[in-house]
Amino acid sequence: MPLWLDTRSPDFGVSFKALLSMKREAAEDVDHAAQAIIAEVIARGDDALVAYSKKFDRVDLSALGLRVGAEEIAAAHARCSPEALEALQLAHARIVAFHERQLPQDQLFTDSVGVELGWRWRPIESVGLYVPGGTASYPSSVLMNAAPAKVAGVARLVMVVPAPDGEVNPLVFAAAKLAGVDEIYRVGGAQAIAALAYGTPTIAPVVKIVGPGNAYVAAAKRRVFGTVGIDMIAGPSEVLIIADGSANPEWIAADLLAQAEHDTAAQSILITDDARLARAVDAAVSRQLSTLPREEIAAASWRDFGAIILVSELRESIALADRLAPEHLEIIGPDAELLSQDIRNAGAIFLGPYTPEAIGDYVGGSNHVLPTARSARFSSGLNVLDFMKKTSILKCSAESLATLGPAAVALGKAEGLDAHARSVALRLAPRPS
Amino acid sequence: MPLWLDTRSPDFGVSFKALLSMKREAAEDVDHAAQAIIAEVIARGDDALVAYSKKFDRVDLSALGLRVGAEEIAAAHARCSPEALEALQLAHARIVAFHERQLPQDQLFTDSVGVELGWRWRPIESVGLYVPGGTASYPSSVLMNAAPAKVAGVARLVMVVPAPDGEVNPLVFAAAKLAGVDEIYRVGGAQAIAALAYGTPTIAPVVKIVGPGNAYVAAAKRRVFGTVGIDMIAGPSEVLIIADGSANPEWIAADLLAQAEHDTAAQSILITDDARLARAVDAAVSRQLSTLPREEIAAASWRDFGAIILVSELRESIALADRLAPEHLEIIGPDAELLSQDIRNAGAIFLGPYTPEAIGDYVGGSNHVLPTARSARFSSGLNVLDFMKKTSILKCSAESLATLGPAAVALGKAEGLDAHARSVALRLAPRPS
């Protein structure tokens, strides 16, 4: 049974704080192991990849090959159901359309003193995309990571995915093909991250690495950060649902469970001003649980991390939501839009009764890679800008330098940086002939 | 004497690769020390800050107080030269004007199937700004970090700066006041980062921490990342100058030295197609060096990390620059703008003979916090978006859900996530009465 809180209870402040600081992830210390694997890949290249794949994935890549060939991808595609392929195509088209709106504009302008300045965006040259293997191998995540990279203009997009016992979900290959992934290698774990960061004879290094993975992958990404760019470190998924009495308890329960089924460490929270709805949702969760293939996972998540918070009026939920900073936030009720406008911290907001979070996971068009573990307070979901970077541009004329130069000289001197001051001052003097 | 390379030499490829992988920073392993300091601040709060400040900065904060009061800031302001204050004001106004152009637009649109979607930008609620003490305590860096945060709308901007022997550069306080910093605490090192991340009775925690610092500060920032957001980890500064024979060798030499004087680990590189210019610049550097107050630092940087690269034609420099991915890039010559358009990797580009890099350090308006150590391949200089985050918005109607829902159900089932599929499917059925 989930945690029940009530803002009218005298110990609410303490209980809510405990909810906020609930540790959902065992901080598995795999840093040393990841470090050793990285060193081995740097030293032994492809041989290390083959050896680790044999050890961890029970697959012989010296026979199968590291790189997945075009025929193999085509064969995988042929094995997918037409229904799933069609759904992937719809999802991809919508993701591309949404993310194309994120393409930034360059700016170059001349200011009042005649300085030309601005900035220019350019795509990152090459990106590595990590895709987990086994049951967490989601074709939708391939689309969510690859499509924005391609929209940004990334020229070389490299996917790595482990092949436990030689197997990869064929829909993952189909999604990669659809999204324009340029190279696929069947290797995973910290060794795949090392190969992407430092390169091997077979895998040329990339400039940035994105995509979720297990604790080893996360530790390796932290280690190689600096040598390459990385995206966020993903934590267990979470949803907060704010609903008034108008909500359908079965639908709310289904949404809470859609989050809970991801992972025993996932978190589903309901905030409502209606105690009757709260009880109905709780009962519906119990009922629906027993019919789920992933019942065990979802039940553990709901039992250990689920919460129902009663408030006296729905506006109270805004401050609570901002402190929880949920990855996913559903708001249901006549005031949904009004309430949502005051929310500052959330990865994504799903408005109204007909927007279950799962729509955003697949076909909404917005990205499903979103900040977890309260990091929506300071970061955004994956977007096109994550695959670009900007260069600022500055151009002074002799005249504009004459206007600005003296202040730069003054500041250089004030900071004790005389060579800074001189590099400007020299140009203010008449040009030596 | 700097390294001399020539693209026409048969071993150029190997030599250039060696230049690229030159390790300029001793990887001082202070991670354990930083970890211990953080744990102490979490456990003992203000007392730990007082104790570390006594130990590392030789200052008694139990007498002086952690927080810097308004009168003290006003007194510092009064001690600054009018000339320096005026220069700071000009710099601040230009930085604000430039960064206001970076404020992003929200988007909310209805797509062809009737889904309302888009995103909304919000400022990060609170930000901590680390400012180094002693000789690296630069008022210009206070402006460069604080102004974009305030333009973004950060409500609470907290500055920490160590006070070795009780002293802080008065211009640093003046810059903080000018830029609208809300709170100042005279504490530095890993202990200041811990206080900002976890809070103490005196210092309320912030949501993101920015600003450069020494190895302990960098290690502490890596450690607290996740609990709070952080900016990039700053490395030693660097400049690449691409110039043809039209360039004034004295000016180029001054620009190379303006970079070299920062740090013995700074790096200054010249690429030119004119051997005569190369020799003249090298000679001018030697001459100018002897007149610099920071001669020793600049000489060591130029000797150990400086380089002059001769190319047969200037277009060759584009590929070299992209591989070096310099923090600062000056391009001088009639083709400067044309060449610059093909550069993909650079923090900032300074065009033409009248744009010494130092102008960008102070009064250009663009930000001087830029990616170092080749990270311009995957990251951008500090900007307004670093102080904001976006929330995506999705709203389906019953009709648009009916259009998109079946594909979401198909993908949920294909991924083995039945609760995902059900949360959509329930809403496609006639609503239970």
PDB file of C-alpha atoms in Angstrom, chain A residues 83-84 87-88 90-91 94 98 101-102 107 109 111 113 115-122 124-125 138-141 171 207-208 222 225-229 246 248 250-251 254-255 257-258 261-262 288 291-294 322 330 332 337 340-341 343-351 353-356 358-364 366 370 376-381 383 385 388-398 401 404-405 407-408 410-412 414-420 422-424 426-427 431-432, chain B residues 83-84 87-88 90-91 94 98 101-102 107 109 111 113 115-122 124-125 138-141 171 207-208 222 225-229 246 248 250-251 254-255 257-258 261-262 288 291-294 322 330 332 337 340-341 343-351 353-356 358-364 366 370 376-381 383 385 388-398 401 404-405 407-408 410-412 414-420 422-424 426-427 431-432:
ATOM      1  CA  GLU A  83       1.344  -2.959 -37.285  1.00  0.00           C
ATOM      2  CA  ALA A  84       4.389  -2.187 -35.127  1.00  0.00           C
ATOM      3  CA  ALA A  87       3.216   2.696 -35.463  1.00  0.00           C
ATOM      4  CA  LEU A  88       6.960   3.391 -35.445  1.00  0.00           C
ATOM      5  CA  LEU A  90       3.837   7.483 -37.248  1.00  0.00           C
ATOM      6  CA  ALA A  91       5.865   8.075 -34.087  1.00  0.00           C
ATOM      7  CA  ARG A  94       5.598  13.182 -35.304  1.00  0.00           C
ATOM      8  CA  PHE A  98       7.986  18.460 -33.225  1.00  0.00           C
ATOM      9  CA  ARG A 101      10.464  23.483 -34.445  1.00  0.00           C
ATOM     10  CA  GLN A 102      13.377  23.500 -32.018  1.00  0.00           C
ATOM     11  CA  GLN A 107      21.913  35.862 -34.986  1.00  0.00           C
ATOM     12  CA  PHE A 109      23.668  42.048 -35.787  1.00  0.00           C
ATOM     13  CA  ASP A 111      25.068  47.249 -32.412  1.00  0.00           C
ATOM     14  CA  VAL A 113      28.659  51.463 -31.616  1.00  0.00           C
ATOM     15  CA  VAL A 115      30.374  46.203 -33.462  1.00  0.00           C
ATOM     16  CA  GLU A 116      29.179  43.214 -35.492  1.00  0.00           C
ATOM     17  CA  LEU A 117      28.291  40.395 -33.161  1.00  0.00           C
ATOM     18  CA  GLY A 118      26.074  37.379 -32.633  1.00  0.00           C
ATOM     19  CA  TRP A 119      26.311  33.618 -32.738  1.00  0.00           C
ATOM     20  CA  ARG A 120      26.101  30.691 -35.029  1.00  0.00           C
ATOM     21  CA  TRP A 121      24.736  27.215 -34.261  1.00  0.00           C
ATOM     22  CA  ARG A 122      26.374  24.119 -35.689  1.00  0.00           C
ATOM     23  CA  ILE A 124      27.825  18.238 -33.243  1.00  0.00           C
ATOM     24  CA  GLU A 125      29.833  16.250 -35.790  1.00  0.00           C
ATOM     25  CA  TYR A 138      12.942   0.006 -26.452  1.00  0.00           C
ATOM     26  CA  PRO A 139      12.537   0.968 -30.117  1.00  0.00           C
ATOM     27  CA  SER A 140      10.699   4.117 -29.012  1.00  0.00           C
ATOM     28  CA  SER A 141      13.838   5.268 -27.176  1.00  0.00           C
ATOM     29  CA  LEU A 171      12.229  -3.455 -33.759  1.00  0.00           C
ATOM     30  CA  VAL A 207      32.173  13.579 -29.888  1.00  0.00           C
ATOM     31  CA  LYS A 208      29.130  13.097 -27.647  1.00  0.00           C
ATOM     32  CA  ARG A 222      30.665  10.020 -15.950  1.00  0.00           C
ATOM     33  CA  PHE A 225      32.786  13.122 -19.635  1.00  0.00           C
ATOM     34  CA  GLY A 226      35.226  15.806 -20.753  1.00  0.00           C
ATOM     35  CA  THR A 227      36.812  13.618 -23.411  1.00  0.00           C
ATOM     36  CA  VAL A 228      33.337  13.563 -24.957  1.00  0.00           C
ATOM     37  CA  GLY A 229      30.069  15.267 -24.102  1.00  0.00           C
ATOM     38  CA  SER A 246     -13.972  14.829 -12.104  1.00  0.00           C
ATOM     39  CA  ASN A 248     -11.964   8.744 -13.900  1.00  0.00           C
ATOM     40  CA  GLU A 250      -9.709   3.672 -13.553  1.00  0.00           C
ATOM     41  CA  TRP A 251      -7.821   5.913 -15.971  1.00  0.00           C
ATOM     42  CA  ALA A 254      -3.872   2.863 -15.250  1.00  0.00           C
ATOM     43  CA  ASP A 255      -1.571   5.877 -15.587  1.00  0.00           C
ATOM     44  CA  LEU A 257       0.622   1.697 -13.115  1.00  0.00           C
ATOM     45  CA  ALA A 258       2.033   2.584 -16.538  1.00  0.00           C
ATOM     46  CA  GLU A 261       5.565  -1.166 -14.444  1.00  0.00           C
ATOM     47  CA  HIS A 262       8.868   0.316 -15.705  1.00  0.00           C
ATOM     48  CA  GLN A 288      -5.723  -3.615 -12.262  1.00  0.00           C
ATOM     49  CA  THR A 291      -4.123  -8.412 -14.531  1.00  0.00           C
ATOM     50  CA  LEU A 292      -0.705  -7.064 -15.523  1.00  0.00           C
ATOM     51  CA  PRO A 293       2.088  -9.224 -16.960  1.00  0.00           C
ATOM     52  CA  ARG A 294       4.538  -7.015 -15.079  1.00  0.00           C
ATOM     53  CA  ASP A 322       7.500  22.346  -7.903  1.00  0.00           C
ATOM     54  CA  GLU A 330      -0.507  14.892 -15.536  1.00  0.00           C
ATOM     55  CA  ILE A 332      -6.755  16.571 -14.847  1.00  0.00           C
ATOM     56  CA  GLU A 337      -4.399  24.614 -17.916  1.00  0.00           C
ATOM     57  CA  SER A 340      -0.134  24.219 -15.288  1.00  0.00           C
ATOM     58  CA  GLN A 341       0.852  27.788 -16.055  1.00  0.00           C
ATOM     59  CA  ILE A 343       4.198  25.063 -12.462  1.00  0.00           C
ATOM     60  CA  ARG A 344       7.881  25.842 -12.712  1.00  0.00           C
ATOM     61  CA  ASN A 345       9.541  22.445 -12.378  1.00  0.00           C
ATOM     62  CA  ALA A 346       8.427  19.500 -14.522  1.00  0.00           C
ATOM     63  CA  GLY A 347       9.936  17.574 -17.409  1.00  0.00           C
ATOM     64  CA  ALA A 348       6.664  17.349 -19.312  1.00  0.00           C
ATOM     65  CA  ILE A 349       3.055  18.238 -18.564  1.00  0.00           C
ATOM     66  CA  PHE A 350       0.100  16.201 -19.864  1.00  0.00           C
ATOM     67  CA  LEU A 351      -3.150  18.124 -19.773  1.00  0.00           C
ATOM     68  CA  PRO A 353      -8.336  13.476 -19.195  1.00  0.00           C
ATOM     69  CA  TYR A 354      -7.436  12.395 -22.733  1.00  0.00           C
ATOM     70  CA  THR A 355      -3.660  12.771 -22.412  1.00  0.00           C
ATOM     71  CA  PRO A 356      -2.281   9.697 -20.669  1.00  0.00           C
ATOM     72  CA  ALA A 358       1.990   6.931 -22.436  1.00  0.00           C
ATOM     73  CA  ILE A 359       0.930   9.032 -25.427  1.00  0.00           C
ATOM     74  CA  GLY A 360       4.027  11.140 -24.786  1.00  0.00           C
ATOM     75  CA  ASP A 361       6.145   8.002 -24.551  1.00  0.00           C
ATOM     76  CA  TYR A 362       5.302   7.052 -28.099  1.00  0.00           C
ATOM     77  CA  VAL A 363       3.424   9.234 -30.506  1.00  0.00           C
ATOM     78  CA  GLY A 364       2.858  12.690 -28.991  1.00  0.00           C
ATOM     79  CA  SER A 366       7.584  15.591 -27.769  1.00  0.00           C
ATOM     80  CA  LEU A 370      13.123  13.710 -19.558  1.00  0.00           C
ATOM     81  CA  ALA A 376      13.674  19.132 -13.755  1.00  0.00           C
ATOM     82  CA  ARG A 377      14.540  21.938 -11.332  1.00  0.00           C
ATOM     83  CA  PHE A 378      17.657  22.607 -13.419  1.00  0.00           C
ATOM     84  CA  SER A 379      17.475  20.663 -16.672  1.00  0.00           C
ATOM     85  CA  SER A 380      15.281  20.015 -19.697  1.00  0.00           C
ATOM     86  CA  GLY A 381      14.217  16.989 -21.667  1.00  0.00           C
ATOM     87  CA  ASN A 383      15.994  18.280 -27.512  1.00  0.00           C
ATOM     88  CA  LEU A 385      19.949  21.864 -28.857  1.00  0.00           C
ATOM     89  CA  MET A 388      24.193  21.412 -31.439  1.00  0.00           C
ATOM     90  CA  LYS A 389      26.544  23.976 -30.002  1.00  0.00           C
ATOM     91  CA  LYS A 390      27.035  27.624 -30.700  1.00  0.00           C
ATOM     92  CA  THR A 391      29.991  29.785 -31.532  1.00  0.00           C
ATOM     93  CA  SER A 392      29.841  33.464 -30.695  1.00  0.00           C
ATOM     94  CA  ILE A 393      31.104  35.949 -33.244  1.00  0.00           C
ATOM     95  CA  LEU A 394      32.627  39.367 -32.638  1.00  0.00           C
ATOM     96  CA  LYS A 395      34.000  41.861 -35.121  1.00  0.00           C
ATOM     97  CA  CYS A 396      35.181  45.346 -34.289  1.00  0.00           C
ATOM     98  CA  SER A 397      36.149  48.028 -36.746  1.00  0.00           C
ATOM     99  CA  ALA A 398      38.944  50.503 -35.961  1.00  0.00           C
ATOM    100  CA  LEU A 401      37.410  49.478 -31.072  1.00  0.00           C
ATOM    101  CA  LEU A 404      35.154  50.279 -26.509  1.00  0.00           C
ATOM    102  CA  GLY A 405      38.893  49.816 -26.199  1.00  0.00           C
ATOM    103  CA  ALA A 407      37.198  50.392 -21.027  1.00  0.00           C
ATOM    104  CA  ALA A 408      38.817  47.055 -21.900  1.00  0.00           C
ATOM    105  CA  ALA A 410      40.978  49.804 -17.808  1.00  0.00           C
ATOM    106  CA  LEU A 411      39.543  46.423 -16.827  1.00  0.00           C
ATOM    107  CA  GLY A 412      42.614  44.509 -17.978  1.00  0.00           C
ATOM    108  CA  ALA A 414      42.386  46.513 -12.873  1.00  0.00           C
ATOM    109  CA  GLU A 415      42.590  42.716 -13.077  1.00  0.00           C
ATOM    110  CA  GLY A 416      46.386  42.759 -13.259  1.00  0.00           C
ATOM    111  CA  LEU A 417      46.341  41.344 -16.787  1.00  0.00           C
ATOM    112  CA  ASP A 418      48.662  43.748 -18.551  1.00  0.00           C
ATOM    113  CA  ALA A 419      49.035  41.709 -21.726  1.00  0.00           C
ATOM    114  CA  HIS A 420      45.237  41.837 -22.085  1.00  0.00           C
ATOM    115  CA  ARG A 422      48.257  45.891 -24.177  1.00  0.00           C
ATOM    116  CA  SER A 423      46.633  43.771 -26.899  1.00  0.00           C
ATOM    117  CA  VAL A 424      43.878  46.382 -27.022  1.00  0.00           C
ATOM    118  CA  LEU A 426      48.392  48.675 -29.269  1.00  0.00           C
ATOM    119  CA  ARG A 427      45.470  48.850 -31.700  1.00  0.00           C
ATOM    120  CA  ARG A 431      49.264  51.843 -36.714  1.00  0.00           C
ATOM    121  CA  PRO A 432      53.045  51.427 -36.936  1.00  0.00           C
TER     122      PRO A 432
ATOM    123  CA  GLU B  83      37.513  54.634 -14.151  1.00  0.00           C
ATOM    124  CA  ALA B  84      37.218  50.928 -13.319  1.00  0.00           C
ATOM    125  CA  ALA B  87      34.329  50.360 -17.409  1.00  0.00           C
ATOM    126  CA  LEU B  88      32.390  47.732 -15.426  1.00  0.00           C
ATOM    127  CA  LEU B  90      29.818  49.713 -19.809  1.00  0.00           C
ATOM    128  CA  ALA B  91      30.714  46.015 -19.795  1.00  0.00           C
ATOM    129  CA  ARG B  94      26.727  45.413 -23.179  1.00  0.00           C
ATOM    130  CA  PHE B  98      23.742  40.772 -25.893  1.00  0.00           C
ATOM    131  CA  ARG B 101      18.722  38.452 -27.420  1.00  0.00           C
ATOM    132  CA  GLN B 102      19.145  34.871 -26.214  1.00  0.00           C
ATOM    133  CA  GLN B 107       5.875  27.550 -28.399  1.00  0.00           C
ATOM    134  CA  PHE B 109       0.695  25.010 -31.346  1.00  0.00           C
ATOM    135  CA  ASP B 111      -0.966  20.103 -35.048  1.00  0.00           C
ATOM    136  CA  VAL B 113      -4.569  15.902 -35.872  1.00  0.00           C
ATOM    137  CA  VAL B 115      -3.102  17.766 -30.537  1.00  0.00           C
ATOM    138  CA  GLU B 116      -2.039  20.882 -28.644  1.00  0.00           C
ATOM    139  CA  LEU B 117       1.653  20.727 -27.928  1.00  0.00           C
ATOM    140  CA  GLY B 118       4.787  22.733 -27.427  1.00  0.00           C
ATOM    141  CA  TRP B 119       7.034  23.852 -24.607  1.00  0.00           C
ATOM    142  CA  ARG B 120       7.494  26.538 -22.026  1.00  0.00           C
ATOM    143  CA  TRP B 121      10.774  27.966 -20.710  1.00  0.00           C
ATOM    144  CA  ARG B 122      11.164  28.888 -17.059  1.00  0.00           C
ATOM    145  CA  ILE B 124      15.977  28.128 -12.701  1.00  0.00           C
ATOM    146  CA  GLU B 125      14.789  29.240  -9.272  1.00  0.00           C
ATOM    147  CA  TYR B 138      38.056  38.681 -11.700  1.00  0.00           C
ATOM    148  CA  PRO B 139      35.193  41.196 -11.590  1.00  0.00           C
ATOM    149  CA  SER B 140      34.641  40.613 -15.318  1.00  0.00           C
ATOM    150  CA  SER B 141      33.860  36.948 -14.588  1.00  0.00           C
ATOM    151  CA  LEU B 171      35.801  45.351  -7.664  1.00  0.00           C
ATOM    152  CA  VAL B 207      19.433  24.469  -7.544  1.00  0.00           C
ATOM    153  CA  LYS B 208      22.432  25.004  -9.854  1.00  0.00           C
ATOM    154  CA  ARG B 222      31.444  16.820 -10.047  1.00  0.00           C
ATOM    155  CA  PHE B 225      26.191  17.045  -9.761  1.00  0.00           C
ATOM    156  CA  GLY B 226      22.776  15.415  -9.712  1.00  0.00           C
ATOM    157  CA  THR B 227      21.804  16.957  -6.387  1.00  0.00           C
ATOM    158  CA  VAL B 228      22.210  20.290  -8.181  1.00  0.00           C
ATOM    159  CA  GLY B 229      22.989  21.252 -11.759  1.00  0.00           C
ATOM    160  CA  SER B 246      48.648  41.210 -43.839  1.00  0.00           C
ATOM    161  CA  ASN B 248      50.590  43.111 -37.764  1.00  0.00           C
ATOM    162  CA  GLU B 250      53.173  43.023 -32.847  1.00  0.00           C
ATOM    163  CA  TRP B 251      49.391  42.785 -32.466  1.00  0.00           C
ATOM    164  CA  ALA B 254      50.268  40.717 -27.954  1.00  0.00           C
ATOM    165  CA  ASP B 255      47.182  38.510 -28.453  1.00  0.00           C
ATOM    166  CA  LEU B 257      50.630  36.712 -24.792  1.00  0.00           C
ATOM    167  CA  ALA B 258      47.251  37.927 -23.492  1.00  0.00           C
ATOM    168  CA  GLU B 261      49.628  35.377 -19.151  1.00  0.00           C
ATOM    169  CA  HIS B 262      46.539  33.675 -17.664  1.00  0.00           C
ATOM    170  CA  GLN B 288      57.118  41.845 -25.509  1.00  0.00           C
ATOM    171  CA  THR B 291      58.103  43.946 -20.443  1.00  0.00           C
ATOM    172  CA  LEU B 292      55.211  42.013 -18.871  1.00  0.00           C
ATOM    173  CA  PRO B 293      54.555  41.926 -15.115  1.00  0.00           C
ATOM    174  CA  ARG B 294      53.401  38.332 -15.573  1.00  0.00           C
ATOM    175  CA  ASP B 322      38.007  22.136 -36.152  1.00  0.00           C
ATOM    176  CA  GLU B 330      41.007  34.958 -34.052  1.00  0.00           C
ATOM    177  CA  ILE B 332      42.854  37.944 -39.534  1.00  0.00           C
ATOM    178  CA  GLU B 337      34.740  36.036 -42.696  1.00  0.00           C
ATOM    179  CA  SER B 340      35.007  31.593 -40.376  1.00  0.00           C
ATOM    180  CA  GLN B 341      31.819  30.371 -42.006  1.00  0.00           C
ATOM    181  CA  ILE B 343      34.593  26.580 -38.920  1.00  0.00           C
ATOM    182  CA  ARG B 344      32.461  24.143 -36.969  1.00  0.00           C
ATOM    183  CA  ASN B 345      34.215  23.928 -33.608  1.00  0.00           C
ATOM    184  CA  ALA B 346      35.147  27.068 -31.667  1.00  0.00           C
ATOM    185  CA  GLY B 347      33.902  28.736 -28.501  1.00  0.00           C
ATOM    186  CA  ALA B 348      34.092  32.222 -29.954  1.00  0.00           C
ATOM    187  CA  ILE B 349      35.454  33.727 -33.167  1.00  0.00           C
ATOM    188  CA  PHE B 350      37.076  37.172 -33.307  1.00  0.00           C
ATOM    189  CA  LEU B 351      37.189  38.569 -36.811  1.00  0.00           C
ATOM    190  CA  PRO B 353      42.622  42.966 -37.156  1.00  0.00           C
ATOM    191  CA  TYR B 354      40.649  45.207 -34.790  1.00  0.00           C
ATOM    192  CA  THR B 355      39.113  42.453 -32.668  1.00  0.00           C
ATOM    193  CA  PRO B 356      41.685  41.318 -30.122  1.00  0.00           C
ATOM    194  CA  ALA B 358      40.606  40.693 -24.868  1.00  0.00           C
ATOM    195  CA  ILE B 359      37.714  42.801 -26.178  1.00  0.00           C
ATOM    196  CA  GLY B 360      35.551  39.721 -25.798  1.00  0.00           C
ATOM    197  CA  ASP B 361      36.888  39.189 -22.289  1.00  0.00           C
ATOM    198  CA  TYR B 362      35.505  42.499 -21.152  1.00  0.00           C
ATOM    199  CA  VAL B 363      33.265  44.697 -23.239  1.00  0.00           C
ATOM    200  CA  GLY B 364      32.281  42.909 -26.454  1.00  0.00           C
ATOM    201  CA  SER B 366      29.323  38.112 -25.699  1.00  0.00           C
ATOM    202  CA  LEU B 370      33.702  29.401 -23.097  1.00  0.00           C
ATOM    203  CA  ALA B 376      33.803  23.294 -28.178  1.00  0.00           C
ATOM    204  CA  ARG B 377      33.239  20.162 -30.267  1.00  0.00           C
ATOM    205  CA  PHE B 378      30.224  19.411 -28.088  1.00  0.00           C
ATOM    206  CA  SER B 379      29.399  22.415 -25.916  1.00  0.00           C
ATOM    207  CA  SER B 380      28.705  26.133 -26.048  1.00  0.00           C
ATOM    208  CA  GLY B 381      29.775  29.148 -24.077  1.00  0.00           C
ATOM    209  CA  ASN B 383      24.413  31.708 -22.129  1.00  0.00           C
ATOM    210  CA  LEU B 385      19.657  28.960 -21.653  1.00  0.00           C
ATOM    211  CA  MET B 388      16.556  28.171 -17.812  1.00  0.00           C
ATOM    212  CA  LYS B 389      14.915  24.852 -18.473  1.00  0.00           C
ATOM    213  CA  LYS B 390      11.936  23.871 -20.509  1.00  0.00           C
ATOM    214  CA  THR B 391       8.821  21.863 -19.843  1.00  0.00           C
ATOM    215  CA  SER B 392       7.079  20.211 -22.753  1.00  0.00           C
ATOM    216  CA  ILE B 393       3.302  20.373 -22.955  1.00  0.00           C
ATOM    217  CA  LEU B 394       0.917  17.902 -24.513  1.00  0.00           C
ATOM    218  CA  LYS B 395      -2.859  17.956 -24.651  1.00  0.00           C
ATOM    219  CA  CYS B 396      -5.018  15.516 -26.550  1.00  0.00           C
ATOM    220  CA  SER B 397      -8.738  15.738 -27.087  1.00  0.00           C
ATOM    221  CA  ALA B 398     -10.908  12.617 -27.215  1.00  0.00           C
ATOM    222  CA  LEU B 401      -6.430  10.515 -28.890  1.00  0.00           C
ATOM    223  CA  LEU B 404      -3.043   8.550 -32.254  1.00  0.00           C
ATOM    224  CA  GLY B 405      -4.031   6.075 -29.578  1.00  0.00           C
ATOM    225  CA  ALA B 407      -0.325   3.383 -32.556  1.00  0.00           C
ATOM    226  CA  ALA B 408       0.591   3.998 -28.908  1.00  0.00           C
ATOM    227  CA  ALA B 410       0.654  -1.120 -30.597  1.00  0.00           C
ATOM    228  CA  LEU B 411       4.027   0.198 -29.456  1.00  0.00           C
ATOM    229  CA  GLY B 412       3.280  -0.367 -25.775  1.00  0.00           C
ATOM    230  CA  ALA B 414       5.445  -4.407 -28.786  1.00  0.00           C
ATOM    231  CA  GLU B 415       7.655  -3.206 -25.944  1.00  0.00           C
ATOM    232  CA  GLY B 416       5.994  -5.529 -23.429  1.00  0.00           C
ATOM    233  CA  LEU B 417       4.613  -2.592 -21.465  1.00  0.00           C
ATOM    234  CA  ASP B 418       0.990  -3.623 -21.111  1.00  0.00           C
ATOM    235  CA  ALA B 419       0.071  -0.996 -18.538  1.00  0.00           C
ATOM    236  CA  HIS B 420       1.251   1.653 -21.002  1.00  0.00           C
ATOM    237  CA  ARG B 422      -3.901  -0.120 -21.260  1.00  0.00           C
ATOM    238  CA  SER B 423      -3.699   3.498 -20.073  1.00  0.00           C
ATOM    239  CA  VAL B 424      -4.363   4.525 -23.676  1.00  0.00           C
ATOM    240  CA  LEU B 426      -9.091   2.463 -21.658  1.00  0.00           C
ATOM    241  CA  ARG B 427      -9.649   5.972 -23.008  1.00  0.00           C
ATOM    242  CA  ARG B 431     -16.350   6.097 -21.265  1.00  0.00           C
ATOM    243  CA  PRO B 432     -17.721   3.979 -18.431  1.00  0.00           C
TER     244      PRO B 432
END
